[in-house]
PDB file of C-alpha atoms in Angstrom:
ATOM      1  CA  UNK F  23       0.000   0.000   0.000  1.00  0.00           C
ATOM      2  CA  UNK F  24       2.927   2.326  -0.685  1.00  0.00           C
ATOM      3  CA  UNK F  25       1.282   4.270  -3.734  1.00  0.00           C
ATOM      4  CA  UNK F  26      -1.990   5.362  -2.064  1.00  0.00           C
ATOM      5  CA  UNK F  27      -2.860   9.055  -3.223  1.00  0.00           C
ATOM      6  CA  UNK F  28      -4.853  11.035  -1.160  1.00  0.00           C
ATOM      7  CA  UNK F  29      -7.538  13.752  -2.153  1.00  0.00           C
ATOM      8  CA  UNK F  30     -10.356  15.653  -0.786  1.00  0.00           C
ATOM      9  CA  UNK F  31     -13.373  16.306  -3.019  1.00  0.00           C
ATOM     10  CA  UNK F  32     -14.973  19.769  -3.012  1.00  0.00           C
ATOM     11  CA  UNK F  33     -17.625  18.865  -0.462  1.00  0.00           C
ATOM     12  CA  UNK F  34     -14.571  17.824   1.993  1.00  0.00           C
ATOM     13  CA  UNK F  35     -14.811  14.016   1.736  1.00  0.00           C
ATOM     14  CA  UNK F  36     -11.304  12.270   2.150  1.00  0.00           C
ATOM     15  CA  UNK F  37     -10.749   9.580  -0.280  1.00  0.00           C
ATOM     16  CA  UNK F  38      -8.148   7.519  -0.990  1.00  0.00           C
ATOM     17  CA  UNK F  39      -6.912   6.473  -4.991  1.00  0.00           C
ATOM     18  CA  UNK F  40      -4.924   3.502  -5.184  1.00  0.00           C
ATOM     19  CA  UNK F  41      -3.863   1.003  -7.966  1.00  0.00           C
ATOM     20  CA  UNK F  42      -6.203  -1.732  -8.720  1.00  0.00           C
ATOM     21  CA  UNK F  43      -3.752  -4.528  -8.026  1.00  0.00           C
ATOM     22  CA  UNK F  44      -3.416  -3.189  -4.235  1.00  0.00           C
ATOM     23  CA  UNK F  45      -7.936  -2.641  -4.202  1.00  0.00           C
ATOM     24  CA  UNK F  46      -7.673  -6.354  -5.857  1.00  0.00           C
ATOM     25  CA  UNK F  47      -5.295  -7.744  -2.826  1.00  0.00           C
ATOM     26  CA  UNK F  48      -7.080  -5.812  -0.449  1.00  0.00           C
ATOM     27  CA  UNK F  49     -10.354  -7.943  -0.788  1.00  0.00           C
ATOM     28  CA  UNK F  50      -8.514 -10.761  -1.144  1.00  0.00           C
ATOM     29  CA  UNK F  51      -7.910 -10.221   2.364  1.00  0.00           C
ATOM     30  CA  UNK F  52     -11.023  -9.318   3.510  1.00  0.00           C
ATOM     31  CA  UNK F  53     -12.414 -12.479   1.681  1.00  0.00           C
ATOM     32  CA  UNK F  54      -9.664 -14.538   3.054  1.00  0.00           C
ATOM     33  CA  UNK F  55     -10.639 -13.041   7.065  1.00  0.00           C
ATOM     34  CA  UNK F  56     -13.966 -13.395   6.638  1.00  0.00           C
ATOM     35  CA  UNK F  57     -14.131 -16.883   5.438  1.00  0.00           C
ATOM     36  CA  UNK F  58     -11.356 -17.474   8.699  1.00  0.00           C
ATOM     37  CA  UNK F  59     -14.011 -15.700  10.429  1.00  0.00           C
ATOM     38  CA  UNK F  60     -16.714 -17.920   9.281  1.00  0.00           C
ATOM     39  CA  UNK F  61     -14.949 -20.897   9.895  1.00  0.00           C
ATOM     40  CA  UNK F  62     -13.933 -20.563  14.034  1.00  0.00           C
ATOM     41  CA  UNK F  63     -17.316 -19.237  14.572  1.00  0.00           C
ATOM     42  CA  UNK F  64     -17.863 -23.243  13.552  1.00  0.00           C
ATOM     43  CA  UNK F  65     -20.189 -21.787  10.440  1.00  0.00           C
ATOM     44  CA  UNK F  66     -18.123 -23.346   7.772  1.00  0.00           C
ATOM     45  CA  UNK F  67     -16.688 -26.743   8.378  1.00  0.00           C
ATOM     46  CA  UNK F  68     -12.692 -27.325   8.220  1.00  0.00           C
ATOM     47  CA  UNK F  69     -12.106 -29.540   5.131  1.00  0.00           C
ATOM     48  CA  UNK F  70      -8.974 -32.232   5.012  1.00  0.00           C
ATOM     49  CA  UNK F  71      -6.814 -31.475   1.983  1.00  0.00           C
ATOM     50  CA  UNK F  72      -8.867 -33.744  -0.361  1.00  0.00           C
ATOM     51  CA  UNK F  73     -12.059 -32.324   0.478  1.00  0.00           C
ATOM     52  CA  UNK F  74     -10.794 -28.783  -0.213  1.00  0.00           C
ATOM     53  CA  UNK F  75      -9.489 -30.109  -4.191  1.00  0.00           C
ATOM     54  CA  UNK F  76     -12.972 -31.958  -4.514  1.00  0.00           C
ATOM     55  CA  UNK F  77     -14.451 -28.136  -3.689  1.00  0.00           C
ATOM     56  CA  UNK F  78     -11.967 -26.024  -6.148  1.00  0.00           C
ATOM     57  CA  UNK F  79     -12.689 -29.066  -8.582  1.00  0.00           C
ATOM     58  CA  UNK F  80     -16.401 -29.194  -8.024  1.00  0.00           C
ATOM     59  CA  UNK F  81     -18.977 -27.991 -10.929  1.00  0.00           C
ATOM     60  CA  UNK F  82     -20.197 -25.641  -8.290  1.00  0.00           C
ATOM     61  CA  UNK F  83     -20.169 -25.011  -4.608  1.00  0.00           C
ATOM     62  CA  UNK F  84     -23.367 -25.653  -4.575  1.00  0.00           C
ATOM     63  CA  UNK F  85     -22.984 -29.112  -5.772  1.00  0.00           C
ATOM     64  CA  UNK F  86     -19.991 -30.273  -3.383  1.00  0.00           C
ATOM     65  CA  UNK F  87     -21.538 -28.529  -0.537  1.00  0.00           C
ATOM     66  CA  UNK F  88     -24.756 -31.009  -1.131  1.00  0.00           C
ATOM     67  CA  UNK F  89     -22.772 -34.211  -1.766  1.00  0.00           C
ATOM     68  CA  UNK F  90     -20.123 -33.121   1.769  1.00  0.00           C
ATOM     69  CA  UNK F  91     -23.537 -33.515   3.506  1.00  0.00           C
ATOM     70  CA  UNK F  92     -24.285 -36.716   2.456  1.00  0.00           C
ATOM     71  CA  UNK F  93     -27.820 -35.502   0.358  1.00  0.00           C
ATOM     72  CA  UNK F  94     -29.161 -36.197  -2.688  1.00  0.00           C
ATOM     73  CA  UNK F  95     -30.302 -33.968  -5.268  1.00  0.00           C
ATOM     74  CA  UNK F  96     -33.853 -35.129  -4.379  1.00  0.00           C
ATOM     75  CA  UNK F  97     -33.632 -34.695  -1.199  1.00  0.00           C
ATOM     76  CA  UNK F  98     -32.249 -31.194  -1.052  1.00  0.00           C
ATOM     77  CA  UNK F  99     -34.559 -29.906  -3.612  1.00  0.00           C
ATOM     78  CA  UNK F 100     -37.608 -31.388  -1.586  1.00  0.00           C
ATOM     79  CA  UNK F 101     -36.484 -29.565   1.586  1.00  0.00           C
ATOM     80  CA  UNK F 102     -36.242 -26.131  -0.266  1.00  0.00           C
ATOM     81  CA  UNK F 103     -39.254 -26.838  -2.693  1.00  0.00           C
ATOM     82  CA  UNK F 104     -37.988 -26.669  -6.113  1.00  0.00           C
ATOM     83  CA  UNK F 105     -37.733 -29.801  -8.505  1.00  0.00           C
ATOM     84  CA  UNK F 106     -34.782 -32.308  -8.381  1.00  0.00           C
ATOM     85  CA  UNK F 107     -34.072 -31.362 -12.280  1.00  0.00           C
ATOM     86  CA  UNK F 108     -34.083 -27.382 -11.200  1.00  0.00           C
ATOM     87  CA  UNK F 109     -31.764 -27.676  -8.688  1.00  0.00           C
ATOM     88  CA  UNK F 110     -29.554 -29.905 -11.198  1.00  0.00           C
ATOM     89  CA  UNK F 111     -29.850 -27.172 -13.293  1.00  0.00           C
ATOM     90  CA  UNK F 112     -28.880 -24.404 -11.136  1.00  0.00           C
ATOM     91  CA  UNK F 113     -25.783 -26.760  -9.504  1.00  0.00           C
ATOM     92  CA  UNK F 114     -24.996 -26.663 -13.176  1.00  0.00           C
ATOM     93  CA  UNK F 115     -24.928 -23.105 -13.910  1.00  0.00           C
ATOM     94  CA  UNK F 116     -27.794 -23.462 -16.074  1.00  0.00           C
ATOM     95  CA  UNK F 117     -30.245 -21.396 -14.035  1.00  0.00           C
ATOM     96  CA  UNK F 118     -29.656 -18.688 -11.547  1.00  0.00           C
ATOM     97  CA  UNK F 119     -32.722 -19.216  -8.561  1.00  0.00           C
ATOM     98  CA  UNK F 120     -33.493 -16.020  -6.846  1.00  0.00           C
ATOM     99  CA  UNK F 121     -32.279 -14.850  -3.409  1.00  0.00           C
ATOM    100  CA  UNK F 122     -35.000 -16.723  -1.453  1.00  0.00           C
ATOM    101  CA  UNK F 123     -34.028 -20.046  -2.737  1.00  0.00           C
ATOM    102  CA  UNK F 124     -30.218 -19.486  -2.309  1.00  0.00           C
ATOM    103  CA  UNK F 125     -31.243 -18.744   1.519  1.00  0.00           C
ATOM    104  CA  UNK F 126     -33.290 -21.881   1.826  1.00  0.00           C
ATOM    105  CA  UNK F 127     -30.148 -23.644   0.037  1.00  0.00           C
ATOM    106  CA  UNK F 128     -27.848 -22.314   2.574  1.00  0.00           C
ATOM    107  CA  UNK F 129     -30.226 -23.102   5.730  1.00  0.00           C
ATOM    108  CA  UNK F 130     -30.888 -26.641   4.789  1.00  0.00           C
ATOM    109  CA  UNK F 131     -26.868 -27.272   4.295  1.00  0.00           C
ATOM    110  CA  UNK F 132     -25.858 -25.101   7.384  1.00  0.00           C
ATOM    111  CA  UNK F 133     -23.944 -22.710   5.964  1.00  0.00           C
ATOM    112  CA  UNK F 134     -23.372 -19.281   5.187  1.00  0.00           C
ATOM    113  CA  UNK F 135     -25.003 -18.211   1.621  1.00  0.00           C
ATOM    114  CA  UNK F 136     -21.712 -16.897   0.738  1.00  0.00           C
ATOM    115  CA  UNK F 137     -20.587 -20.331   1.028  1.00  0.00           C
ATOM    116  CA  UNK F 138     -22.780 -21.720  -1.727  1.00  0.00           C
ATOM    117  CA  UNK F 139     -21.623 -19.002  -4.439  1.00  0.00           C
ATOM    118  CA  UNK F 140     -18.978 -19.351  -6.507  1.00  0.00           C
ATOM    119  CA  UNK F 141     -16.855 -16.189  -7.226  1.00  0.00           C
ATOM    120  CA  UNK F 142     -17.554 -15.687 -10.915  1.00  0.00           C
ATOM    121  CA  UNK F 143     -20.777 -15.454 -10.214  1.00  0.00           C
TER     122      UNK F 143
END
């Protein structure tokens, strides 16, 4: 954070310009504390070293969160009322669901929604 300018618009507010690679490792960190954060507040389970590639290498977070919690498609989809082939869709990137569902999604796997989204989303 060495090439931080600083600047104060005309109605006094102090902001702060900096390069986007220092903005872009800045919320890395925030994401990075947070999900720490998430994790010793026993939100997010610890994962051994093989369930952490089976996430990165998962269609979706969605999809290995489901499977890590032993439930079928069928299953899941029943408990948040949507259609078995839906939620295949949507752990597929074929459909989106709106914010309701995703919260129903994270309350039946016991976890934070945040959890359930993958970044380039």
């Amino acid at each position: 954070m060495n090439n931080v300018a600083y600047v104060t618009t005309p109605g006094g507010e102090e902001l702060a310009i900096l390069p986007r690679s220092e903005l872009e490792a800045l919320r890395e960190s925030l994401d990075h504390a947070q999900a720490l954060g998430s994790f010793r507040a026993g939100q997010i389970p610890g994962l051994t070293p093989d369930e952490a590639r089976a996430l990165v290498t998962a269609v979706s977070p969605l999809a290995f969160w489901r499977r890590y919690r032993k439930l079928t498609q069928a299953v899941l989809s029943a408990s948040v009322g949507v259609t078995q082939n839906y939620l295949s869709e949507i752990e597929n990137g074929k459909r989106g669901g709106d914010v309701a569902l995703w919260l129903r999604l994270a309350r039946a796997l016991e976890l934070p929604v945040e959890s359930l989204i993958d970044e380039g989303d």
